[in-house]
Short mmCIF file of C-alpha atoms in Angstrom, two decimals:
data_model
loop_
_atom_site.label_atom_id
_atom_site.label_comp_id
_atom_site.label_asym_id
_atom_site.label_seq_id
_atom_site.Cartn_x
_atom_site.Cartn_y
_atom_site.Cartn_z
CA MET A 1291 -40.02 41.21 18.83
CA THR A 1292 -41.54 39.64 21.89
CA LYS A 1293 -44.66 40.01 22.86
CA ILE A 1294 -44.57 41.52 26.58
CA GLY A 1295 -47.51 42.57 29.45
CA ILE A 1296 -46.49 44.38 32.22
CA ILE A 1297 -48.78 44.09 34.95
CA GLY A 1298 -48.53 47.07 36.92
CA GLY A 1299 -47.14 48.70 34.21
CA THR A 1300 -48.25 52.49 34.90
CA GLY A 1301 -45.64 52.80 37.68
CA PRO A 1302 -42.26 54.56 37.02
CA GLU A 1303 -40.37 51.13 36.53
CA GLY A 1304 -43.07 49.38 34.70
CA LEU A 1305 -43.72 52.33 32.39
CA GLY A 1306 -39.51 52.70 32.15
CA LEU A 1307 -39.31 48.99 30.67
CA ALA A 1308 -42.13 49.76 28.60
CA MET A 1309 -40.42 52.45 26.74
CA ARG A 1310 -37.01 50.53 26.57
CA PHE A 1311 -38.90 47.56 25.21
CA ALA A 1312 -40.95 49.68 22.96
CA LYS A 1313 -37.81 51.19 21.55
CA ALA A 1314 -36.27 48.02 20.93
CA SER A 1315 -39.37 47.05 18.90
CA ASP A 1316 -40.99 44.53 21.10
CA LYS A 1317 -44.51 44.49 21.45
CA VAL A 1318 -45.66 45.79 25.02
CA THR A 1319 -49.21 46.14 26.35
CA ILE A 1320 -49.25 48.18 29.83
CA GLY A 1321 -51.63 46.73 32.34
CA SER A 1322 -53.80 48.36 35.07
CA ARG A 1323 -56.32 48.16 37.40
CA SER A 1324 -57.79 50.76 35.40
CA ALA A 1325 -57.94 50.47 31.81
CA GLU A 1326 -58.01 54.79 31.54
CA ARG A 1327 -54.34 54.63 33.47
CA ALA A 1328 -53.02 51.96 31.36
CA GLU A 1329 -54.08 53.66 27.92
CA GLU A 1330 -52.88 56.87 29.67
CA ALA A 1331 -49.10 55.20 30.07
CA ALA A 1332 -49.32 54.08 26.73
CA ARG A 1333 -49.75 57.58 25.37
CA LYS A 1334 -46.79 58.29 26.74
CA VAL A 1335 -44.76 55.78 25.52
CA SER A 1336 -46.10 57.02 22.26
CA GLU A 1337 -44.99 60.01 22.82
CA THR A 1338 -41.39 59.17 24.11
CA VAL A 1339 -41.14 56.28 21.63
CA PRO A 1340 -42.49 57.31 18.33
CA ASP A 1341 -42.97 54.19 16.45
CA ALA A 1342 -43.65 51.92 19.51
CA LYS A 1343 -46.03 49.25 19.37
CA VAL A 1344 -47.85 49.90 22.50
CA ARG A 1345 -51.13 49.70 24.11
CA GLY A 1346 -52.82 49.92 27.67
CA LEU A 1347 -55.25 47.18 28.93
CA MET A 1348 -56.49 45.89 32.15
CA ASN A 1349 -54.16 43.56 33.62
CA ALA A 1350 -55.83 40.43 32.89
CA GLU A 1351 -56.45 41.24 29.54
CA ALA A 1352 -52.39 42.41 28.98
CA VAL A 1353 -51.62 39.02 30.44
CA GLU A 1354 -53.43 37.07 27.83
CA ASP A 1355 -51.62 38.44 24.78
CA ALA A 1356 -48.11 38.44 26.51
CA GLU A 1357 -45.75 35.82 26.00
CA VAL A 1358 -43.60 37.02 28.61
CA VAL A 1359 -45.47 38.87 31.58
CA PHE A 1360 -43.60 41.38 33.83
CA LEU A 1361 -44.95 41.99 37.24
CA THR A 1362 -44.02 45.78 38.51
CA VAL A 1363 -46.48 46.25 41.26
CA PRO A 1364 -45.66 47.72 44.72
CA TRP A 1365 -45.08 44.97 47.19
CA ASP A 1366 -48.61 45.68 48.93
CA ALA A 1367 -50.24 44.38 45.87
CA HIS A 1368 -47.98 41.64 45.27
CA GLN A 1369 -50.07 38.65 46.44
CA GLY A 1370 -53.27 39.83 45.72
CA THR A 1371 -52.31 40.63 41.88
CA LEU A 1372 -51.27 37.28 41.44
CA GLU A 1373 -53.95 35.71 43.03
CA ASN A 1374 -56.27 37.52 40.76
CA LEU A 1375 -54.43 36.76 37.74
CA ALA A 1376 -52.79 33.26 38.44
CA GLU A 1377 -55.36 31.65 35.74
CA ALA A 1378 -54.36 34.10 33.18
CA ILE A 1379 -50.71 33.86 33.60
CA GLY A 1380 -51.25 29.69 33.69
CA ASP A 1381 -47.87 28.56 32.35
CA LYS A 1382 -46.35 31.81 30.71
CA ILE A 1383 -43.02 33.09 31.62
CA LEU A 1384 -43.48 35.18 35.00
CA VAL A 1385 -40.66 38.01 35.24
CA ASP A 1386 -41.07 39.25 39.10
CA VAL A 1387 -39.36 42.56 39.12
CA VAL A 1388 -41.33 43.45 42.75
CA VAL A 1389 -38.90 44.12 45.94
CA PRO A 1390 -40.54 43.39 49.31
CA MET A 1391 -39.98 46.26 51.20
CA LEU A 1392 -42.01 49.23 53.35
CA PHE A 1393 -40.61 52.65 54.43
CA ASP A 1394 -40.12 53.02 57.83
CA ARG A 1395 -39.95 56.91 59.35
CA GLY A 1396 -39.42 57.25 55.58
CA GLN A 1397 -36.52 55.41 55.05
CA PRO A 1398 -36.53 52.30 52.87
CA LYS A 1399 -36.48 48.89 55.08
CA ALA A 1400 -36.39 45.52 53.59
CA ILE A 1401 -39.03 42.48 54.55
CA LEU A 1402 -38.60 39.20 55.40
CA VAL A 1403 -40.81 37.26 52.87
CA ASP A 1404 -42.16 33.61 54.61
CA GLU A 1405 -41.56 32.16 50.83
CA GLY A 1406 -38.13 33.52 51.05
CA SER A 1407 -38.39 36.40 48.44
CA ALA A 1408 -41.03 37.69 46.07
CA ALA A 1409 -40.16 35.89 43.46
CA GLN A 1410 -40.75 32.61 45.58
CA GLN A 1411 -43.78 33.69 47.25
CA ALA A 1412 -44.73 34.10 43.04
CA ARG A 1413 -44.12 30.71 42.14
CA ALA A 1414 -46.44 29.06 45.21
CA LEU A 1415 -49.13 31.32 44.03
CA VAL A 1416 -48.93 30.91 40.45
CA PRO A 1417 -47.06 27.18 40.42
CA ASN A 1418 -47.19 26.58 36.37
CA ALA A 1419 -45.75 29.63 35.71
CA LYS A 1420 -41.75 30.00 34.69
CA VAL A 1421 -40.90 32.41 37.34
CA VAL A 1422 -37.62 34.46 36.84
CA SER A 1423 -36.61 37.41 39.17
CA ALA A 1424 -34.72 39.99 36.97
CA PHE A 1425 -34.80 44.00 36.43
CA HIS A 1426 -34.48 44.64 39.98
CA HIS A 1427 -31.50 47.34 39.82
CA LEU A 1428 -32.47 49.42 36.86
CA ASP A 1429 -33.89 52.84 37.90
CA GLY A 1430 -37.01 54.19 36.60
CA THR A 1431 -36.20 57.41 35.96
CA GLU A 1432 -33.35 56.40 33.93
CA LEU A 1433 -35.64 53.57 32.18
CA GLN A 1434 -37.74 56.65 30.79
CA ASN A 1435 -35.07 58.95 29.88
CA VAL A 1436 -34.94 56.27 26.76
CA GLU A 1437 -32.04 58.67 24.75
CA ARG A 1438 -29.83 57.68 27.72
CA PRO A 1439 -27.78 55.12 27.77
CA MET A 1440 -28.75 52.91 30.76
CA GLN A 1441 -25.75 52.02 33.08
CA GLY A 1442 -24.95 48.49 34.82
CA ASP A 1443 -25.96 44.72 35.00
CA VAL A 1444 -29.19 42.67 35.58
CA MET A 1445 -28.76 39.79 37.32
CA VAL A 1446 -31.23 37.00 36.24
CA CYS A 1447 -32.17 33.90 38.59
CA GLY A 1448 -34.72 31.15 38.25
CA ASP A 1449 -35.13 27.55 37.83
CA HIS A 1450 -36.64 27.09 34.47
CA LYS A 1451 -33.59 26.85 32.12
CA GLY A 1452 -35.44 28.05 28.65
CA ALA A 1453 -37.62 31.05 30.85
CA LYS A 1454 -34.19 32.20 32.19
CA LYS A 1455 -32.47 32.10 28.69
CA THR A 1456 -35.54 34.03 27.03
CA VAL A 1457 -34.98 36.91 30.26
CA MET A 1458 -31.52 37.25 29.81
CA GLU A 1459 -32.09 38.16 25.85
CA LEU A 1460 -34.51 40.56 26.73
CA VAL A 1461 -32.54 42.27 29.10
CA GLU A 1462 -30.11 43.03 26.43
CA HIS A 1463 -32.95 44.70 24.34
CA VAL A 1464 -32.32 47.19 27.12
CA GLU A 1465 -29.56 49.35 25.07
CA TYR A 1466 -25.84 49.01 27.10
CA VAL A 1467 -26.95 46.88 29.88
CA ARG A 1468 -25.61 43.23 30.47
CA ALA A 1469 -27.27 40.13 31.78
CA LEU A 1470 -25.93 37.62 34.31
CA ASP A 1471 -27.05 34.43 35.36
CA ALA A 1472 -27.45 34.66 38.97
CA GLY A 1473 -28.29 31.24 39.56
CA SER A 1474 -31.77 29.61 41.22
CA LEU A 1475 -34.78 31.51 42.16
CA THR A 1476 -33.52 30.97 45.65
CA ASN A 1477 -30.80 33.87 44.95
CA SER A 1478 -33.94 36.44 44.49
CA ARG A 1479 -33.84 37.44 48.15
CA TYR A 1480 -30.57 38.79 47.65
CA LEU A 1481 -31.41 40.39 44.09
CA GLU A 1482 -34.47 42.36 46.07
CA GLU A 1483 -32.95 43.28 49.42
CA TRP A 1484 -29.84 44.97 47.11
CA THR A 1485 -32.38 47.10 45.82
CA VAL A 1486 -33.16 48.63 49.10
CA LEU A 1487 -29.49 49.51 49.53
CA LEU A 1488 -29.96 51.47 46.14
CA LEU A 1489 -32.45 53.34 47.81
CA HIS A 1490 -30.34 54.12 50.39
CA LEU A 1491 -27.58 55.16 48.09
CA ASN A 1492 -29.78 57.08 46.00
CA ARG A 1493 -30.87 59.02 48.73
CA ILE A 1494 -27.64 59.89 50.40
CA HIS A 1495 -25.93 60.42 47.12
CA LYS A 1496 -28.88 62.22 45.17
CA ALA A 1497 -28.64 60.19 42.44
CA HIS A 1498 -30.06 57.31 40.16
CA THR A 1499 -27.95 54.38 41.13
CA GLY A 1500 -27.41 50.66 39.30
CA VAL A 1501 -25.33 48.04 39.66
CA ARG A 1502 -22.26 46.45 37.91
CA ILE A 1503 -20.39 43.38 38.32
CA THR A 1504 -16.55 43.50 38.17
CA GLY A 1505 -14.41 40.91 37.29
CA ILE A 1506 -16.89 38.94 34.82
CA MET B 381 -0.08 55.85 58.02
CA THR B 382 -2.93 53.97 60.15
CA LYS B 383 -2.02 51.62 63.45
CA ILE B 384 -4.47 48.81 61.83
CA GLY B 385 -4.66 45.66 63.61
CA ILE B 386 -6.30 42.74 61.80
CA ILE B 387 -8.36 40.04 64.15
CA GLY B 388 -8.51 36.84 62.00
CA GLY B 389 -6.07 38.28 59.75
CA THR B 390 -4.70 35.01 58.58
CA GLY B 391 -7.85 33.98 56.15
CA PRO B 392 -7.56 35.30 52.43
CA GLU B 393 -9.50 38.16 53.65
CA GLY B 394 -7.73 39.07 56.41
CA LEU B 395 -4.37 38.64 54.66
CA GLY B 396 -5.44 40.52 51.23
CA LEU B 397 -6.43 43.39 53.45
CA ALA B 398 -3.13 43.23 55.08
CA MET B 399 -1.41 43.40 52.00
CA ARG B 400 -2.95 45.99 50.45
CA PHE B 401 -2.49 48.20 53.79
CA ALA B 402 1.12 47.16 54.01
CA LYS B 403 1.23 48.32 50.43
CA ALA B 404 -0.06 51.65 51.51
CA SER B 405 2.47 51.99 54.33
CA ASP B 406 0.25 51.45 56.93
CA LYS B 407 1.37 49.76 60.06
CA VAL B 408 -0.11 46.13 60.13
CA THR B 409 -1.09 43.88 62.82
CA ILE B 410 -2.28 40.40 62.04
CA GLY B 411 -4.08 39.08 64.82
CA SER B 412 -4.60 34.94 65.26
CA ARG B 413 -5.74 32.71 68.30
CA SER B 414 -2.22 31.17 67.09
CA ALA B 415 0.93 33.56 67.48
CA GLU B 416 2.61 30.89 64.98
CA ARG B 417 0.22 31.24 62.21
CA ALA B 418 0.02 34.78 62.90
CA GLU B 419 3.59 35.18 62.13
CA GLU B 420 3.42 32.96 59.30
CA ALA B 421 0.73 35.09 57.70
CA ALA B 422 2.78 38.29 58.45
CA ARG B 423 5.77 36.56 56.34
CA LYS B 424 3.92 36.02 53.78
CA VAL B 425 2.91 39.80 53.39
CA SER B 426 6.66 40.59 53.69
CA GLU B 427 6.97 38.59 50.97
CA THR B 428 4.56 40.24 48.96
CA VAL B 429 5.30 43.53 49.98
CA PRO B 430 8.90 43.73 50.51
CA ASP B 431 9.05 47.08 52.68
CA ALA B 432 5.60 45.96 54.80
CA LYS B 433 5.64 47.48 58.58
CA VAL B 434 3.90 44.20 59.52
CA ARG B 435 3.88 41.84 61.96
CA GLY B 436 2.18 38.70 63.70
CA LEU B 437 0.53 38.48 67.08
CA MET B 438 -2.17 36.84 69.10
CA ASN B 439 -5.28 38.08 68.62
CA ALA B 440 -5.61 40.19 71.89
CA GLU B 441 -2.41 42.00 71.13
CA ALA B 442 -2.97 42.80 67.76
CA VAL B 443 -6.08 44.62 68.82
CA GLU B 444 -3.78 46.66 71.95
CA ASP B 445 -1.82 48.53 69.35
CA ALA B 446 -4.18 49.10 66.76
CA GLU B 447 -6.43 52.47 66.12
CA VAL B 448 -8.27 50.73 63.41
CA VAL B 449 -9.58 47.27 64.59
CA PHE B 450 -10.69 44.76 61.72
CA LEU B 451 -12.61 41.88 62.06
CA THR B 452 -12.43 39.01 59.55
CA VAL B 453 -13.16 35.50 61.19
CA PRO B 454 -15.61 33.19 59.77
CA TRP B 455 -19.09 33.80 61.49
CA ASP B 456 -19.04 30.86 63.33
CA ALA B 457 -16.28 32.66 65.24
CA HIS B 458 -17.85 36.20 65.18
CA GLN B 459 -19.70 36.02 68.45
CA GLY B 460 -17.20 34.50 70.57
CA THR B 461 -14.26 36.20 68.93
CA LEU B 462 -16.36 39.49 69.97
CA GLU B 463 -17.04 38.34 73.30
CA ASN B 464 -13.34 37.79 73.98
CA LEU B 465 -11.84 40.64 72.74
CA ALA B 466 -14.48 43.04 74.20
CA GLU B 467 -12.49 44.53 76.56
CA ALA B 468 -9.39 44.82 74.60
CA ILE B 469 -11.25 46.69 71.36
CA GLY B 470 -12.97 48.99 73.94
CA ASP B 471 -14.14 52.07 72.07
CA LYS B 472 -11.58 51.75 69.27
CA ILE B 473 -12.81 51.52 65.64
CA LEU B 474 -14.29 48.45 65.13
CA VAL B 475 -14.59 47.33 61.10
CA ASP B 476 -17.10 44.68 60.75
CA VAL B 477 -16.51 42.78 57.45
CA VAL B 478 -17.76 39.39 58.63
CA VAL B 479 -21.14 37.76 56.37
CA PRO B 480 -23.17 35.79 58.51
CA MET B 481 -23.85 32.93 56.14
CA LEU B 482 -23.25 28.45 55.98
CA PHE B 483 -22.90 26.49 52.74
CA ASP B 484 -25.99 24.60 52.48
CA ARG B 485 -25.32 21.58 50.12
CA GLY B 486 -22.42 23.21 48.78
CA GLN B 487 -24.25 26.24 48.21
CA PRO B 488 -23.64 29.83 49.73
CA LYS B 489 -26.36 31.37 51.92
CA ALA B 490 -27.19 33.77 53.97
CA ILE B 491 -28.15 33.62 57.66
CA LEU B 492 -30.68 36.14 59.35
CA VAL B 493 -28.81 37.36 62.60
CA ASP B 494 -31.00 38.43 65.46
CA GLU B 495 -29.52 41.75 65.63
CA GLY B 496 -30.16 42.55 61.76
CA SER B 497 -26.55 41.79 61.03
CA ALA B 498 -23.12 40.93 61.81
CA ALA B 499 -22.00 44.28 62.59
CA GLN B 500 -25.39 45.23 64.54
CA GLN B 501 -24.26 42.21 66.64
CA ALA B 502 -20.83 43.60 67.25
CA ARG B 503 -22.51 46.82 68.42
CA ALA B 504 -24.47 44.84 70.81
CA LEU B 505 -21.37 42.73 72.06
CA VAL B 506 -18.97 45.59 71.99
CA PRO B 507 -21.17 48.67 72.98
CA ASN B 508 -18.41 51.23 73.40
CA ALA B 509 -16.66 50.48 70.08
CA LYS B 510 -17.50 52.84 66.79
CA VAL B 511 -18.63 49.49 64.76
CA VAL B 512 -18.43 50.28 61.28
CA SER B 513 -19.69 47.93 58.53
CA ALA B 514 -17.40 47.71 55.18
CA PHE B 515 -14.76 45.65 53.06
CA HIS B 516 -17.40 42.80 52.28
CA HIS B 517 -16.95 42.96 48.47
CA LEU B 518 -13.39 42.96 47.67
CA ASP B 519 -12.36 39.76 46.73
CA GLY B 520 -9.65 38.21 48.79
CA THR B 521 -7.77 36.45 46.31
CA GLU B 522 -7.91 39.55 44.06
CA LEU B 523 -6.80 41.66 47.43
CA GLN B 524 -3.62 38.98 47.62
CA ASN B 525 -2.75 39.97 44.06
CA VAL B 526 -0.96 43.31 44.91
CA GLU B 527 0.12 44.34 41.80
CA ARG B 528 -3.23 43.91 40.18
CA PRO B 529 -5.61 47.08 40.49
CA MET B 530 -8.48 45.99 42.44
CA GLN B 531 -11.73 47.06 40.68
CA GLY B 532 -15.07 47.81 42.41
CA ASP B 533 -16.55 50.15 45.57
CA VAL B 534 -16.71 49.53 49.39
CA MET B 535 -19.77 50.80 50.78
CA VAL B 536 -19.32 51.79 53.94
CA CYS B 537 -22.04 52.23 56.92
CA GLY B 538 -22.21 52.79 60.55
CA ASP B 539 -23.28 55.59 62.78
CA HIS B 540 -20.36 57.22 64.02
CA LYS B 541 -19.44 59.69 61.99
CA GLY B 542 -15.76 60.18 62.36
CA ALA B 543 -15.56 56.45 62.76
CA LYS B 544 -17.23 56.20 58.97
CA LYS B 545 -14.98 58.94 57.89
CA THR B 546 -11.67 57.32 58.86
CA VAL B 547 -12.53 53.80 57.38
CA MET B 548 -13.69 55.67 54.45
CA GLU B 549 -10.35 57.25 54.25
CA LEU B 550 -8.68 53.83 54.60
CA VAL B 551 -10.86 52.15 51.89
CA GLU B 552 -8.94 54.52 49.57
CA HIS B 553 -5.77 53.27 50.92
CA VAL B 554 -6.19 50.51 48.32
CA GLU B 555 -5.93 51.74 45.33
CA TYR B 556 -8.66 52.38 42.77
CA VAL B 557 -11.29 51.24 45.07
CA ARG B 558 -13.64 53.78 45.38
CA ALA B 559 -15.51 54.57 49.35
CA LEU B 560 -19.40 54.81 49.30
CA ASP B 561 -21.27 56.21 52.21
CA ALA B 562 -24.19 53.59 52.40
CA GLY B 563 -25.43 55.37 55.71
CA SER B 564 -26.27 53.67 58.83
CA LEU B 565 -25.39 50.83 60.29
CA THR B 566 -28.79 48.92 59.85
CA ASN B 567 -28.03 49.12 56.10
CA SER B 568 -25.00 46.68 57.34
CA ARG B 569 -27.34 43.36 56.36
CA TYR B 570 -27.87 44.64 52.51
CA LEU B 571 -23.83 44.68 52.34
CA GLU B 572 -23.47 41.20 54.12
CA GLU B 573 -26.36 39.63 51.94
CA TRP B 574 -24.87 40.89 48.77
CA THR B 575 -21.94 39.15 49.29
CA VAL B 576 -23.47 35.70 49.35
CA LEU B 577 -24.42 36.79 45.77
CA LEU B 578 -21.35 37.53 44.67
CA LEU B 579 -20.16 33.73 46.19
CA HIS B 580 -22.72 32.67 43.60
CA LEU B 581 -21.84 34.60 40.65
CA ASN B 582 -17.98 33.84 41.41
CA ARG B 583 -19.00 29.73 41.38
CA ILE B 584 -21.52 30.26 38.28
CA HIS B 585 -19.44 32.56 36.03
CA LYS B 586 -15.66 30.89 37.65
CA ALA B 587 -14.67 34.57 38.69
CA HIS B 588 -13.57 36.83 41.29
CA THR B 589 -16.17 39.23 41.44
CA GLY B 590 -17.45 42.78 43.02
CA VAL B 591 -19.06 45.56 42.67
CA ARG B 592 -19.20 49.14 40.93
CA ILE B 593 -22.05 51.50 41.91
CA THR B 594 -23.46 52.67 38.35
CA GLY B 595 -24.88 56.65 38.56
CA ILE B 596 -22.60 58.46 41.61
#
């Protein structure tokens, strides 16, 4: 049982992760800038996972009680959210799931980040946090479909060995999903950018795609 | 039966593709800057695939007779090779397999390309060619292991519909491999960068990895 706080947990990815972790008996706090929306999201989790240990709070409060903090805000909110919550996050494990991207004439497009990747920006903004980059390639809609086994792998990268191990264990709280060590935090850029390709595949093939590594 | 010419076909990736296409009864010409090395590579293909229709020639000659031209040179040679061969390539289908990368203190690292990707640089240098980006994620060593079925998908992107269709058919000349339409040539950057992540996974897990898309 891990105490998980999800900053921006009302979006499809955060909500889906909340449901899967609740199903694995983790204690989940959904954070939002609006306590009302957070509570509404927590209700959705409870409806989907009847014995869920879940509640909805303001982002800072969701961070407070968590052992592991997830960040699932849109890219636009990445920097601002981390600046606001840096003190609350402190030296906790911070799992950055954010993908730097925009829509250019309706097409998803990766954005270059000065620090190299969203996760590296997070480390610059919250220098004491144990930043781990992971969970980019699990489709939000599929995650919310809790009765269906998830397919695919989750690549996990980061520079803090213990934190990476904890997050790899959390990955496998999502049934059937495999965690793969993907090296140092500088590799996050590749994980983040690949998500944009998956969004293109989703559109072209009208699908909810994920990724599986062959040969391991 | 497709007439395939492979520029820089003596490296592991080009050689592996030559073997797989030869096995599928395609007519393969391996190109090199050295006719001797090209002939040596062709001999290796013949030893591995006894009834192979394969020969080794200088790069420009390998392009000459080909219906579909593959480019499998190291990134350092990408621009120069295309400048030299632009006239020979003309308006043929050009399959760019090159990944812009370097080794930084022994670690593979993607390089940003002004044009957006290697494939987009190829289009700028050979404007009449029908450039298609594909085959990045099939491991060269595994390809050469012709008795073992390949695993994984090949994402194919490009802006010329007919050329993309031809290349997607060629992908499936490699037994068990699935071709997936990955949209326009601007998506090549994601395919190229992902290759660098696979190289990291290969090192971390001592493996020859590939990628399979789930949900399609």
